[in-house]
PDB file of C-alpha atoms in Angstrom:
ATOM      1  CA  MET H  13       0.000   0.000   0.000  1.00 51.00           C
ATOM      2  CA  PRO H  14       2.777   2.419  -0.630  1.00 60.00           C
ATOM      3  CA  ASP H  15       0.687   4.134  -3.347  1.00 73.00           C
ATOM      4  CA  GLU H  16      -2.089   5.097  -0.982  1.00 80.00           C
ATOM      5  CA  LEU H  17      -1.962   8.410   0.879  1.00 73.00           C
ATOM      6  CA  SER H  18      -2.177   8.623   4.614  1.00 82.00           C
ATOM      7  CA  VAL H  19      -4.920  10.561   6.350  1.00 80.00           C
ATOM      8  CA  GLY H  20      -2.463  13.358   7.226  1.00 82.00           C
ATOM      9  CA  GLU H  21      -1.285  13.696   3.633  1.00 84.00           C
ATOM     10  CA  ILE H  22      -4.896  13.799   2.426  1.00 83.00           C
ATOM     11  CA  GLY H  23      -5.647  16.485   5.013  1.00 84.00           C
ATOM     12  CA  ARG H  24      -2.647  18.554   3.937  1.00 87.00           C
ATOM     13  CA  THR H  25      -3.655  18.184   0.292  1.00 87.00           C
ATOM     14  CA  VAL H  26      -7.217  19.273   1.078  1.00 87.00           C
ATOM     15  CA  VAL H  27      -5.912  22.292   3.041  1.00 89.00           C
ATOM     16  CA  ALA H  28      -3.582  23.210   0.156  1.00 89.00           C
ATOM     17  CA  LEU H  29      -6.447  22.898  -2.353  1.00 88.00           C
ATOM     18  CA  ARG H  30      -8.664  24.995  -0.095  1.00 91.00           C
ATOM     19  CA  GLN H  31      -5.979  27.708   0.059  1.00 92.00           C
ATOM     20  CA  GLU H  32      -5.594  27.670  -3.719  1.00 91.00           C
ATOM     21  CA  VAL H  33      -9.360  27.991  -4.194  1.00 89.00           C
ATOM     22  CA  GLN H  34      -9.467  30.865  -1.699  1.00 91.00           C
ATOM     23  CA  ALA H  35      -6.564  32.607  -3.478  1.00 90.00           C
ATOM     24  CA  MET H  36      -8.355  32.202  -6.819  1.00 89.00           C
ATOM     25  CA  GLY H  37     -11.531  33.606  -5.252  1.00 85.00           C
ATOM     26  CA  ARG H  38      -9.604  36.638  -3.929  1.00 88.00           C
ATOM     27  CA  GLY H  39      -8.103  37.142  -7.411  1.00 85.00           C
ATOM     28  CA  ILE H  40     -11.524  36.941  -9.036  1.00 84.00           C
ATOM     29  CA  ASN H  41     -12.956  39.364  -6.456  1.00 80.00           C
ATOM     30  CA  ALA H  42     -10.096  41.794  -7.071  1.00 80.00           C
ATOM     31  CA  ARG H  43     -10.767  41.697 -10.815  1.00 80.00           C
ATOM     32  CA  LEU H  44     -14.516  42.059 -10.278  1.00 75.00           C
ATOM     33  CA  ASP H  45     -13.888  45.143  -8.111  1.00 73.00           C
ATOM     34  CA  LYS H  46     -12.180  46.748 -11.096  1.00 76.00           C
ATOM     35  CA  MET H  47     -15.091  46.025 -13.403  1.00 76.00           C
ATOM     36  CA  VAL H  48     -17.859  48.534 -14.062  1.00 70.00           C
ATOM     37  CA  SER H  49     -21.386  47.698 -13.016  1.00 78.00           C
ATOM     38  CA  THR H  50     -24.024  47.143 -15.684  1.00 81.00           C
ATOM     39  CA  GLU H  51     -25.925  50.263 -14.612  1.00 85.00           C
ATOM     40  CA  VAL H  52     -22.840  52.471 -14.837  1.00 82.00           C
ATOM     41  CA  TYR H  53     -21.909  50.932 -18.183  1.00 83.00           C
ATOM     42  CA  SER H  54     -25.436  51.532 -19.483  1.00 88.00           C
ATOM     43  CA  LEU H  55     -25.339  55.160 -18.362  1.00 91.00           C
ATOM     44  CA  GLN H  56     -21.899  55.696 -19.879  1.00 91.00           C
ATOM     45  CA  SER H  57     -22.979  54.017 -23.082  1.00 92.00           C
ATOM     46  CA  ALA H  58     -26.150  56.119 -23.289  1.00 95.00           C
ATOM     47  CA  TYR H  59     -24.143  59.309 -22.650  1.00 95.00           C
ATOM     48  CA  THR H  60     -21.605  58.338 -25.308  1.00 95.00           C
ATOM     49  CA  ASP H  61     -24.359  57.563 -27.807  1.00 96.00           C
ATOM     50  CA  GLN H  62     -26.052  60.894 -27.036  1.00 97.00           C
ATOM     51  CA  ARG H  63     -22.765  62.771 -27.390  1.00 96.00           C
ATOM     52  CA  ILE H  64     -22.046  61.062 -30.726  1.00 96.00           C
ATOM     53  CA  SER H  65     -25.551  61.977 -31.888  1.00 96.00           C
ATOM     54  CA  ASP H  66     -25.030  65.600 -30.787  1.00 96.00           C
ATOM     55  CA  VAL H  67     -21.690  65.779 -32.592  1.00 96.00           C
ATOM     56  CA  ASN H  68     -23.264  64.307 -35.739  1.00 96.00           C
ATOM     57  CA  GLN H  69     -26.054  66.900 -35.614  1.00 97.00           C
ATOM     58  CA  GLU H  70     -23.526  69.683 -35.085  1.00 96.00           C
ATOM     59  CA  MET H  71     -21.457  68.427 -38.007  1.00 97.00           C
ATOM     60  CA  GLN H  72     -24.594  68.332 -40.170  1.00 97.00           C
ATOM     61  CA  ARG H  73     -25.403  71.935 -39.225  1.00 97.00           C
ATOM     62  CA  GLU H  74     -21.826  72.940 -40.052  1.00 96.00           C
ATOM     63  CA  ARG H  75     -22.052  71.166 -43.420  1.00 96.00           C
ATOM     64  CA  GLU H  76     -25.335  72.935 -44.185  1.00 97.00           C
ATOM     65  CA  GLY H  77     -23.825  76.265 -43.147  1.00 96.00           C
ATOM     66  CA  LEU H  78     -20.785  75.642 -45.333  1.00 96.00           C
ATOM     67  CA  ALA H  79     -22.999  74.685 -48.285  1.00 96.00           C
ATOM     68  CA  ALA H  80     -25.070  77.863 -47.803  1.00 97.00           C
ATOM     69  CA  LEU H  81     -21.888  79.929 -47.611  1.00 97.00           C
ATOM     70  CA  GLU H  82     -20.596  78.319 -50.800  1.00 97.00           C
ATOM     71  CA  ARG H  83     -23.901  79.065 -52.562  1.00 97.00           C
ATOM     72  CA  GLU H  84     -23.804  82.676 -51.377  1.00 97.00           C
ATOM     73  CA  PHE H  85     -20.200  83.043 -52.514  1.00 97.00           C
ATOM     74  CA  GLU H  86     -21.028  81.587 -55.928  1.00 97.00           C
ATOM     75  CA  ALA H  87     -23.971  83.998 -56.276  1.00 97.00           C
ATOM     76  CA  TYR H  88     -21.709  86.890 -55.233  1.00 97.00           C
ATOM     77  CA  ARG H  89     -19.070  85.807 -57.729  1.00 97.00           C
ATOM     78  CA  LEU H  90     -21.631  85.659 -60.549  1.00 97.00           C
ATOM     79  CA  ALA H  91     -23.090  89.043 -59.581  1.00 97.00           C
ATOM     80  CA  GLU H  92     -19.602  90.544 -59.460  1.00 97.00           C
ATOM     81  CA  ARG H  93     -18.801  89.082 -62.877  1.00 97.00           C
ATOM     82  CA  GLU H  94     -21.996  90.590 -64.310  1.00 96.00           C
ATOM     83  CA  ARG H  95     -21.253  93.966 -62.687  1.00 96.00           C
ATOM     84  CA  ARG H  96     -17.739  94.008 -64.167  1.00 96.00           C
ATOM     85  CA  GLU H  97     -19.125  93.099 -67.596  1.00 95.00           C
ATOM     86  CA  ARG H  98     -21.643  95.971 -67.390  1.00 95.00           C
ATOM     87  CA  GLU H  99     -18.864  98.352 -66.343  1.00 94.00           C
ATOM     88  CA  ARG H 100     -16.679  97.172 -69.226  1.00 92.00           C
ATOM     89  CA  GLN H 101     -19.506  97.707 -71.696  1.00 91.00           C
ATOM     90  CA  ALA H 102     -20.271 101.142 -70.212  1.00 90.00           C
ATOM     91  CA  ARG H 103     -16.605 102.187 -70.531  1.00 90.00           C
ATOM     92  CA  LEU H 104     -16.547 100.881 -74.097  1.00 87.00           C
ATOM     93  CA  TYR H 105     -19.670 102.874 -74.967  1.00 86.00           C
ATOM     94  CA  GLN H 106     -18.257 105.933 -73.213  1.00 88.00           C
ATOM     95  CA  MET H 107     -15.193 105.668 -75.407  1.00 88.00           C
ATOM     96  CA  VAL H 108     -16.806 104.625 -78.696  1.00 87.00           C
ATOM     97  CA  VAL H 109     -19.777 107.015 -78.732  1.00 86.00           C
ATOM     98  CA  PRO H 110     -17.685 110.227 -78.556  1.00 88.00           C
ATOM     99  CA  VAL H 111     -15.326 108.899 -81.239  1.00 88.00           C
ATOM    100  CA  LEU H 112     -18.276 108.065 -83.490  1.00 86.00           C
ATOM    101  CA  MET H 113     -19.831 111.478 -82.799  1.00 89.00           C
ATOM    102  CA  GLY H 114     -16.518 113.109 -83.728  1.00 89.00           C
ATOM    103  CA  LEU H 115     -16.285 111.074 -86.923  1.00 89.00           C
ATOM    104  CA  LEU H 116     -19.900 111.935 -87.745  1.00 88.00           C
ATOM    105  CA  ALA H 117     -19.258 115.632 -87.113  1.00 89.00           C
ATOM    106  CA  ALA H 118     -16.129 115.485 -89.283  1.00 90.00           C
ATOM    107  CA  ALA H 119     -18.012 113.671 -92.029  1.00 89.00           C
ATOM    108  CA  ILE H 120     -20.790 116.284 -91.904  1.00 91.00           C
ATOM    109  CA  SER H 121     -18.213 119.089 -92.034  1.00 89.00           C
ATOM    110  CA  VAL H 122     -16.457 117.487 -94.999  1.00 89.00           C
ATOM    111  CA  TRP H 123     -19.767 116.905 -96.743  1.00 90.00           C
ATOM    112  CA  THR H 124     -20.903 120.461 -96.222  1.00 89.00           C
ATOM    113  CA  ALA H 125     -17.539 121.783 -97.371  1.00 88.00           C
ATOM    114  CA  ILE H 126     -17.681 119.703-100.549  1.00 86.00           C
ATOM    115  CA  ARG H 127     -21.146 120.769-101.323  1.00 77.00           C
TER     116      ARG H 127
END
């Protein structure tokens, strides 16, 4: 019967196993103390989801504002282009009309002198 354990050895083995189980339990408890409760996690998750939603809405408003600004700038650019074209035409007419009037006056003077 050399393979069989004595009562003392069995007792020591049981005590050692009990100590190991208690140490594992303390380790598990220590890790559980570091974990967040379900309620806290739910609240944090809800807050994070709300914050993400708020940021998305703010980004959408910024995009809409940027699009409106781009439309306004494009309209301003077109209006400015049209204004410059009108000014260019006005300057051209201001230059051409007096020259034509002078040529017409000269032609009339020449015609009356020839006649």
